[in-house]
Amino acid sequence: MADLKKLYDDVIMDHIKNARNYGELPEATAQADGVNALCGDNLTVYVKVEDDVVRSAGFKCECCGISMASASIMTELVAGKTIDEARHVAADLLESFSEEHPEHDAHYGRAAVLGIVREFPSRRNCASLAWVALNAALD
């Protein structure tokens, strides 16, 4: 557990300090807002979709570190994926936030560390926020 905690700390802190794809996408073809009233998080996800492929994703937020790290990881994982593939990734990770799925951990590597929020039920909404907003943007 100590190794997982260390990885969690390292990965989450890296995505908080060096958030990937933070900011509006001027060329976005869709966007969606998400709010976590429990934590006070406000987040907007931007996607540029061309030919059924998520060419790029970005986000802006006034949010906690877990929401920010999850959104940062999300933008990296979905770029270059088809809409169906991006939805599949979102479904897998959303499921991992509530239930242990070793196959997801193996498949998503360092991003699967977000699954540790299973141990902190009050933080699940924080980790889920960007993924729920992504699904809304892809609708």
mmCIF file of C-alpha atoms in Angstrom:
data_model
loop_
_atom_site.group_PDB
_atom_site.id
_atom_site.type_symbol
_atom_site.label_atom_id
_atom_site.label_comp_id
_atom_site.label_asym_id
_atom_site.label_seq_id
_atom_site.Cartn_x
_atom_site.Cartn_y
_atom_site.Cartn_z
ATOM 1 C CA MET A 1 0.000 0.000 0.000
ATOM 2 C CA ALA A 2 2.891 2.364 0.709
ATOM 3 C CA ASP A 3 4.143 2.030 -2.895
ATOM 4 C CA LEU A 4 0.664 2.785 -4.259
ATOM 5 C CA LYS A 5 0.364 5.802 -1.944
ATOM 6 C CA LYS A 6 3.756 7.082 -3.155
ATOM 7 C CA LEU A 7 2.754 6.601 -6.806
ATOM 8 C CA TYR A 8 -0.568 8.280 -6.079
ATOM 9 C CA ASP A 9 1.186 11.230 -4.490
ATOM 10 C CA ASP A 10 3.707 11.494 -7.333
ATOM 11 C CA VAL A 11 1.219 11.171 -10.194
ATOM 12 C CA ILE A 12 -1.443 13.409 -8.679
ATOM 13 C CA MET A 13 1.052 16.084 -7.651
ATOM 14 C CA ASP A 14 2.674 16.054 -11.085
ATOM 15 C CA HIS A 15 -0.706 16.624 -12.770
ATOM 16 C CA ILE A 16 -1.588 19.364 -10.283
ATOM 17 C CA LYS A 17 1.725 21.203 -10.673
ATOM 18 C CA ASN A 18 2.010 20.566 -14.425
ATOM 19 C CA ALA A 19 -1.578 20.221 -15.601
ATOM 20 C CA ARG A 20 -1.665 19.023 -19.177
ATOM 21 C CA ASN A 21 -3.862 20.819 -21.691
ATOM 22 C CA TYR A 22 -5.098 23.391 -19.196
ATOM 23 C CA GLY A 23 -6.977 26.188 -20.914
ATOM 24 C CA GLU A 24 -9.662 26.816 -23.474
ATOM 25 C CA LEU A 25 -9.309 25.251 -26.903
ATOM 26 C CA PRO A 26 -10.060 28.015 -29.408
ATOM 27 C CA GLU A 27 -10.697 25.364 -32.071
ATOM 28 C CA ALA A 28 -13.003 23.283 -29.835
ATOM 29 C CA THR A 29 -16.003 21.800 -31.582
ATOM 30 C CA ALA A 30 -17.782 21.076 -28.298
ATOM 31 C CA GLN A 31 -17.571 21.826 -24.618
ATOM 32 C CA ALA A 32 -19.429 20.927 -21.449
ATOM 33 C CA ASP A 33 -19.480 22.242 -17.910
ATOM 34 C CA GLY A 34 -19.381 20.211 -14.748
ATOM 35 C CA VAL A 35 -20.071 21.206 -11.166
ATOM 36 C CA ASN A 36 -19.356 19.306 -7.982
ATOM 37 C CA ALA A 37 -21.444 21.159 -5.414
ATOM 38 C CA LEU A 38 -20.028 19.049 -2.583
ATOM 39 C CA CYS A 39 -16.482 20.257 -3.194
ATOM 40 C CA GLY A 40 -17.228 23.545 -4.951
ATOM 41 C CA ASP A 41 -15.506 22.469 -8.174
ATOM 42 C CA ASN A 42 -16.417 24.128 -11.473
ATOM 43 C CA LEU A 43 -14.898 22.664 -14.607
ATOM 44 C CA THR A 44 -15.267 23.056 -18.370
ATOM 45 C CA VAL A 45 -14.053 20.388 -20.783
ATOM 46 C CA TYR A 46 -13.269 21.333 -24.384
ATOM 47 C CA VAL A 47 -12.866 18.860 -27.237
ATOM 48 C CA LYS A 48 -11.938 19.192 -30.857
ATOM 49 C CA VAL A 49 -13.532 16.340 -32.796
ATOM 50 C CA GLU A 50 -12.847 15.746 -36.481
ATOM 51 C CA ASP A 51 -13.867 12.673 -38.466
ATOM 52 C CA ASP A 52 -15.175 10.976 -35.296
ATOM 53 C CA VAL A 53 -11.768 11.350 -33.585
ATOM 54 C CA VAL A 54 -10.982 13.451 -30.515
ATOM 55 C CA ARG A 55 -8.070 15.403 -31.964
ATOM 56 C CA SER A 56 -7.464 17.333 -28.752
ATOM 57 C CA ALA A 57 -8.988 18.000 -25.353
ATOM 58 C CA GLY A 58 -8.519 20.718 -22.806
ATOM 59 C CA PHE A 59 -10.054 21.976 -19.607
ATOM 60 C CA LYS A 60 -10.345 24.961 -17.318
ATOM 61 C CA CYS A 61 -11.388 24.767 -13.718
ATOM 62 C CA GLU A 62 -11.681 26.284 -10.331
ATOM 63 C CA CYS A 63 -11.308 22.988 -8.571
ATOM 64 C CA CYS A 64 -9.510 20.823 -6.067
ATOM 65 C CA GLY A 65 -6.345 18.934 -6.888
ATOM 66 C CA ILE A 66 -8.065 15.599 -7.483
ATOM 67 C CA SER A 67 -10.419 17.167 -10.054
ATOM 68 C CA MET A 68 -7.525 18.947 -11.739
ATOM 69 C CA ALA A 69 -5.312 15.861 -11.882
ATOM 70 C CA SER A 70 -8.168 13.725 -13.203
ATOM 71 C CA ALA A 71 -8.962 16.283 -15.919
ATOM 72 C CA SER A 72 -5.306 16.537 -16.884
ATOM 73 C CA ILE A 73 -5.034 12.744 -17.160
ATOM 74 C CA MET A 74 -8.305 12.653 -19.109
ATOM 75 C CA THR A 75 -7.019 15.062 -21.758
ATOM 76 C CA GLU A 76 -3.979 12.882 -22.367
ATOM 77 C CA LEU A 77 -5.899 9.608 -22.482
ATOM 78 C CA VAL A 78 -8.606 10.630 -24.946
ATOM 79 C CA ALA A 79 -6.555 12.589 -27.492
ATOM 80 C CA GLY A 80 -6.369 10.614 -30.724
ATOM 81 C CA LYS A 81 -9.155 8.218 -29.768
ATOM 82 C CA THR A 82 -12.420 7.805 -31.612
ATOM 83 C CA ILE A 83 -15.519 9.049 -29.802
ATOM 84 C CA ASP A 84 -16.471 5.453 -28.974
ATOM 85 C CA GLU A 85 -12.983 4.706 -27.650
ATOM 86 C CA ALA A 86 -13.001 7.880 -25.538
ATOM 87 C CA ARG A 87 -16.388 6.919 -24.087
ATOM 88 C CA HIS A 88 -15.044 3.448 -23.330
ATOM 89 C CA VAL A 89 -12.044 4.896 -21.465
ATOM 90 C CA ALA A 90 -14.383 7.191 -19.527
ATOM 91 C CA ALA A 91 -16.680 4.301 -18.611
ATOM 92 C CA ASP A 92 -13.763 2.139 -17.457
ATOM 93 C CA LEU A 93 -12.245 4.824 -15.281
ATOM 94 C CA LEU A 94 -15.568 5.962 -13.837
ATOM 95 C CA GLU A 95 -16.206 2.343 -12.888
ATOM 96 C CA SER A 96 -12.736 2.091 -11.334
ATOM 97 C CA PHE A 97 -13.466 5.020 -9.035
ATOM 98 C CA SER A 98 -16.116 2.924 -7.266
ATOM 99 C CA GLU A 99 -15.028 -0.694 -7.699
ATOM 100 C CA GLU A 100 -11.685 -2.427 -7.947
ATOM 101 C CA HIS A 101 -10.915 -3.544 -11.511
ATOM 102 C CA PRO A 102 -7.369 -4.917 -11.803
ATOM 103 C CA GLU A 103 -7.755 -5.197 -15.583
ATOM 104 C CA HIS A 104 -8.335 -1.430 -15.808
ATOM 105 C CA ASP A 105 -5.302 -0.786 -13.606
ATOM 106 C CA ALA A 106 -3.158 -2.942 -15.885
ATOM 107 C CA HIS A 107 -4.542 -1.370 -19.070
ATOM 108 C CA TYR A 108 -4.430 2.306 -18.033
ATOM 109 C CA GLY A 109 -1.136 2.213 -16.164
ATOM 110 C CA ARG A 110 -0.274 5.330 -14.196
ATOM 111 C CA ALA A 111 -3.671 6.889 -14.941
ATOM 112 C CA ALA A 112 -5.330 4.013 -13.063
ATOM 113 C CA VAL A 113 -3.825 5.389 -9.854
ATOM 114 C CA LEU A 114 -6.934 7.605 -9.737
ATOM 115 C CA GLY A 115 -8.763 4.461 -8.669
ATOM 116 C CA ILE A 116 -7.388 4.993 -5.178
ATOM 117 C CA VAL A 117 -10.335 7.349 -4.614
ATOM 118 C CA ARG A 118 -12.304 4.164 -3.913
ATOM 119 C CA GLU A 119 -10.857 4.464 -0.427
ATOM 120 C CA PHE A 120 -12.180 8.023 -0.119
ATOM 121 C CA PRO A 121 -15.840 8.000 -1.190
ATOM 122 C CA SER A 122 -16.206 11.749 -0.725
ATOM 123 C CA ARG A 123 -13.507 12.284 -3.402
ATOM 124 C CA ARG A 124 -15.111 10.077 -6.075
ATOM 125 C CA ASN A 125 -17.132 12.988 -7.437
ATOM 126 C CA CYS A 126 -13.935 15.017 -7.695
ATOM 127 C CA ALA A 127 -12.203 12.335 -9.764
ATOM 128 C CA SER A 128 -15.352 11.756 -11.865
ATOM 129 C CA LEU A 129 -16.135 15.369 -12.738
ATOM 130 C CA ALA A 130 -13.976 15.707 -15.870
ATOM 131 C CA TRP A 131 -15.056 12.319 -17.215
ATOM 132 C CA VAL A 132 -18.737 13.114 -16.822
ATOM 133 C CA ALA A 133 -18.179 16.473 -18.522
ATOM 134 C CA LEU A 134 -16.269 14.735 -21.320
ATOM 135 C CA ASN A 135 -19.234 12.448 -21.979
ATOM 136 C CA ALA A 136 -21.529 15.476 -22.082
ATOM 137 C CA ALA A 137 -19.212 17.257 -24.531
ATOM 138 C CA LEU A 138 -19.175 14.182 -26.777
ATOM 139 C CA ASP A 139 -23.005 14.005 -26.861
#
